[in-house]
mmCIF file of C-alpha atoms in Angstrom:
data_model
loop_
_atom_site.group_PDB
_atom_site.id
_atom_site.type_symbol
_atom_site.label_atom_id
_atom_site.label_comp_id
_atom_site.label_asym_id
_atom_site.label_seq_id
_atom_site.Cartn_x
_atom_site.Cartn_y
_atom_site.Cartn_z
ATOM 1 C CA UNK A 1 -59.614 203.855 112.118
ATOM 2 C CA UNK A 2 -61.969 204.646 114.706
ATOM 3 C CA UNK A 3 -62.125 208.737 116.768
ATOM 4 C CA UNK A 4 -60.782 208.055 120.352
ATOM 5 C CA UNK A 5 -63.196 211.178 121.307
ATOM 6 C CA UNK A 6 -66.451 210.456 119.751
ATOM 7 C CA UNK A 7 -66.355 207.068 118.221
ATOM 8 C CA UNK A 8 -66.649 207.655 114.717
ATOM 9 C CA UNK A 9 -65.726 205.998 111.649
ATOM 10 C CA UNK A 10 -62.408 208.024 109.972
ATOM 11 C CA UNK A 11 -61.114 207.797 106.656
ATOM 12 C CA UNK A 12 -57.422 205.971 106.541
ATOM 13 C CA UNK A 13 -55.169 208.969 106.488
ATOM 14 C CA UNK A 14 -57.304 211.576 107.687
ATOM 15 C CA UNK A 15 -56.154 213.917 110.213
ATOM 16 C CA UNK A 16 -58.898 215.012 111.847
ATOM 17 C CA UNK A 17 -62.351 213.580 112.466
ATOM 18 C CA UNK A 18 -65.411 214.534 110.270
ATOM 19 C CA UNK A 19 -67.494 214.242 113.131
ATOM 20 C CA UNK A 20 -66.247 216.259 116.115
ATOM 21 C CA UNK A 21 -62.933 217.468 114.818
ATOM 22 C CA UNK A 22 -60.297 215.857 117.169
ATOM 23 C CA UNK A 23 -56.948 214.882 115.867
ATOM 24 C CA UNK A 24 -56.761 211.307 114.957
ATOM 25 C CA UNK A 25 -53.084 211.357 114.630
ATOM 26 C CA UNK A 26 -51.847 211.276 118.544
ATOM 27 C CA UNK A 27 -52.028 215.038 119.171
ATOM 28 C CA UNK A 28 -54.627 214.550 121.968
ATOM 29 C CA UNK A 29 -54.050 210.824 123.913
ATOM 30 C CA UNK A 30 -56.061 209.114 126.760
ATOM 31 C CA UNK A 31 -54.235 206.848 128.276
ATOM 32 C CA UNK A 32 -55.917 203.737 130.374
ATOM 33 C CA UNK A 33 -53.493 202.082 132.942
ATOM 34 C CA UNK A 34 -54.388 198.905 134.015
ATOM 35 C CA UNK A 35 -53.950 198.247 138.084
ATOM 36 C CA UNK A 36 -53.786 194.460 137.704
ATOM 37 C CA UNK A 37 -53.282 191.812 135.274
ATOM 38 C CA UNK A 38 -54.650 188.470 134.493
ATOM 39 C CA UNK A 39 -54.336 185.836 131.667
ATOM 40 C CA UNK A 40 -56.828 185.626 128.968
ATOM 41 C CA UNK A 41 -57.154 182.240 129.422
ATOM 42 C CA UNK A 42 -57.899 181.870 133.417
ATOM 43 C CA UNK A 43 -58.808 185.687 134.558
ATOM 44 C CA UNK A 44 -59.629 184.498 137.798
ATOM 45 C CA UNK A 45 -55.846 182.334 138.631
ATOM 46 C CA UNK A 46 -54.175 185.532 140.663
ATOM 47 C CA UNK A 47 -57.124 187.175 141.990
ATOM 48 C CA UNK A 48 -56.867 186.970 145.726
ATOM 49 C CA UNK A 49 -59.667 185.025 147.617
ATOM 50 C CA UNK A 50 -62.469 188.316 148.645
ATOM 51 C CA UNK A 51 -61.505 190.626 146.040
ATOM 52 C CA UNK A 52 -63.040 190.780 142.309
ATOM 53 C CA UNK A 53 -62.085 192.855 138.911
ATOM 54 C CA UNK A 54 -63.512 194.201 135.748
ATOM 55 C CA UNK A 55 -61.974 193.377 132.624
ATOM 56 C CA UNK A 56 -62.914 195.243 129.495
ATOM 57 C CA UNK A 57 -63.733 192.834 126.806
ATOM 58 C CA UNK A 58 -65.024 195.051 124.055
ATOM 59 C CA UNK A 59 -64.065 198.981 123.658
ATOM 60 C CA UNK A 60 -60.951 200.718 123.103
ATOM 61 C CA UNK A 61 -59.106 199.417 125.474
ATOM 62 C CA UNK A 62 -60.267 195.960 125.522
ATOM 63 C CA UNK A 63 -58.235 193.719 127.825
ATOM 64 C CA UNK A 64 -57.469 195.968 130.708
ATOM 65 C CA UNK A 65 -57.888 194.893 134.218
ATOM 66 C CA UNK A 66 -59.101 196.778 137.095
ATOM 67 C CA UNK A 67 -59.203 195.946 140.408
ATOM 68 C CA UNK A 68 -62.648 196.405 142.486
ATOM 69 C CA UNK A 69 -62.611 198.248 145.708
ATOM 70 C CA UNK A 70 -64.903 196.669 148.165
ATOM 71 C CA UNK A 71 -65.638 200.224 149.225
ATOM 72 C CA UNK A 72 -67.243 201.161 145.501
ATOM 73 C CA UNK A 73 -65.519 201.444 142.092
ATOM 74 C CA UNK A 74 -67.122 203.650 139.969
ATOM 75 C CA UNK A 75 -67.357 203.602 136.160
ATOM 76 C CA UNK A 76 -67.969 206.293 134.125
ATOM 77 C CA UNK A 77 -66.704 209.157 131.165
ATOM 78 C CA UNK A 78 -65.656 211.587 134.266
ATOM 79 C CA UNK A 79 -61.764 211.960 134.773
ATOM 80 C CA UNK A 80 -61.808 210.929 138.214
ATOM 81 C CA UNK A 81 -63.943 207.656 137.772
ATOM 82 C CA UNK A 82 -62.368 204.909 139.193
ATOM 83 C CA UNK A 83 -62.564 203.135 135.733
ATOM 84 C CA UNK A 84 -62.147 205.888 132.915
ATOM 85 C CA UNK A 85 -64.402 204.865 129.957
ATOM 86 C CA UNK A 86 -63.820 207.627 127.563
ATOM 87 C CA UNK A 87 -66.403 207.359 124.823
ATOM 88 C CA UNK A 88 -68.954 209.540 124.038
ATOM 89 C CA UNK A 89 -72.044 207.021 125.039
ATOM 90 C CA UNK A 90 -71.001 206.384 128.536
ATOM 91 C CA UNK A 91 -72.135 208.974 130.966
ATOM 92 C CA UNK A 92 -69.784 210.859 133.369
ATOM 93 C CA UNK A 93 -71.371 209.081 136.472
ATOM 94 C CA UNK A 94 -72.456 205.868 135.051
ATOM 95 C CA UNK A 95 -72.701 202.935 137.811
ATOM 96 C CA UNK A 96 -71.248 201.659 140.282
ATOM 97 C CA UNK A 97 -69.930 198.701 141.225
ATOM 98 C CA UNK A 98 -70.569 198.001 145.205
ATOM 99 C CA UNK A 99 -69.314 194.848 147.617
ATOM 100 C CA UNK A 100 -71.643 194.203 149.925
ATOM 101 C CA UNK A 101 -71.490 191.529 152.882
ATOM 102 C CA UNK A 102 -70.240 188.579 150.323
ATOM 103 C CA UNK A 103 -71.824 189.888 147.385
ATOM 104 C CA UNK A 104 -71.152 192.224 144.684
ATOM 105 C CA UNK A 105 -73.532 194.289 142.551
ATOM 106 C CA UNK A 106 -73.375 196.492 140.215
ATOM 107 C CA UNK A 107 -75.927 199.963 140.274
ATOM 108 C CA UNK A 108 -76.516 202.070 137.899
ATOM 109 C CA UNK A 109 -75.921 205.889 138.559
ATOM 110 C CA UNK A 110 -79.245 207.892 136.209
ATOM 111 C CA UNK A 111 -76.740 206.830 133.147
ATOM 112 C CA UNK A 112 -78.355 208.826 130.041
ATOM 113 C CA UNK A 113 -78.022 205.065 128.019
ATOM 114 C CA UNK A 114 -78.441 202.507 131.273
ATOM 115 C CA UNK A 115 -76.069 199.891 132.339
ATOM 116 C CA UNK A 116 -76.944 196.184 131.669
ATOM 117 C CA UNK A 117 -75.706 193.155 132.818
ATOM 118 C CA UNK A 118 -75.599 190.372 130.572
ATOM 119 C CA UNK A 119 -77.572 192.215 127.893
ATOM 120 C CA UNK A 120 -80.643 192.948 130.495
ATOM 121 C CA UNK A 121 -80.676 196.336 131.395
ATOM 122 C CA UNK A 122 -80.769 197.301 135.147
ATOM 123 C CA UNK A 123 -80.578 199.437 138.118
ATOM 124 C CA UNK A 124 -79.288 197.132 140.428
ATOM 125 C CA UNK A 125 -77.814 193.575 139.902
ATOM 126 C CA UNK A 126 -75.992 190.733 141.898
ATOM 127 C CA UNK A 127 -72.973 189.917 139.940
ATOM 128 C CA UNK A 128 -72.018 186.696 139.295
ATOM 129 C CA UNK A 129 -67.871 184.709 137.723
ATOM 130 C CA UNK A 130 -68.229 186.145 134.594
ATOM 131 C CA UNK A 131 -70.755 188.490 134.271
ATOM 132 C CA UNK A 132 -70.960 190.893 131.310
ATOM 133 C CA UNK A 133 -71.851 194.408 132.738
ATOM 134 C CA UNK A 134 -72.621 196.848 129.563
ATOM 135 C CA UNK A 135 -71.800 200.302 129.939
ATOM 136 C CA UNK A 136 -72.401 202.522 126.287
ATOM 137 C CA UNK A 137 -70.078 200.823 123.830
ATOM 138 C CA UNK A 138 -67.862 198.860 126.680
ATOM 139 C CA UNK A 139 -68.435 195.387 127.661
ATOM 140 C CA UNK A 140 -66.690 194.423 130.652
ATOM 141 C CA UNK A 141 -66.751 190.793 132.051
ATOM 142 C CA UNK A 142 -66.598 190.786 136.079
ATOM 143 C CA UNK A 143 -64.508 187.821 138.184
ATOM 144 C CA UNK A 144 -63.985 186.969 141.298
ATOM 145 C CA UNK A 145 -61.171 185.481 143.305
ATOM 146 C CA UNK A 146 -60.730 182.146 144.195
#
């Protein structure tokens, strides 16, 4: 069992976690809610043509969807982030993910552990069908519509 606060490693049956001290047994629950949806197998089949989302691959809540904003979506560990990453290594501001013209890009925001983008680590970077974007211990893969 892993700590939904601070990541750690608990003990099967333990209450609370050695590291930080939260309850591990649903006292205190973040909830993610996913805004869209999307196969596993085809992400991109009902994303509509201009628009793009995020899809968290690896973390703890690995195969939610969220749509992009062509205005800015912002990821990060604060509560009103547009996409709530709530782990310990992801800062409270951490990038950005910006449409611009016919392109999207991802920026990072001074993030304490950086963002990268298919394991290089950037400030800014085009994004491109299937992108991995890296933010602390989340990997989310990026896709456009079609």
């Amino acid at each position: 069992m892993v700590c939904g606060r601070c990541g750690n490693q608990v003990e099967s049956g333990a209450r609370y976690c050695s590291q930080c001290g939260a309850s591990v047994q649903g006292d205190e629950t973040t909830m993610s809610m996913p805004v869209a949806a999307a196969p596993a197998e085809q992400p991109t089949a009902e994303i509509p043509l201009g628009t793009a989302l995020l899809r968290v691959a690896r973390g703890p809540n690995a195969g939610s969807v969220f749509a992009l904003s062509p205005g800015g979506t912002s990821l990060g560990r604060h509560p009103e982030s547009d996409v709530f990453l709530d782990d310990i290594t992801v800062s409270r501001r951490h990038a950005v993910v910006e449409h611009a013209g016919d392109a999207w890009r991802v920026r990072d925001s001074g993030s304490l552990n950086g963002t990268y983008v298919n394991g290089e680590r950037i400030e800014t970077s085009p994004l491109a069908e299937g992108d991995e974007i890296q933010v602390g211990r989340y990997v989310v893969s990026f896709h456009l519509g079609s």
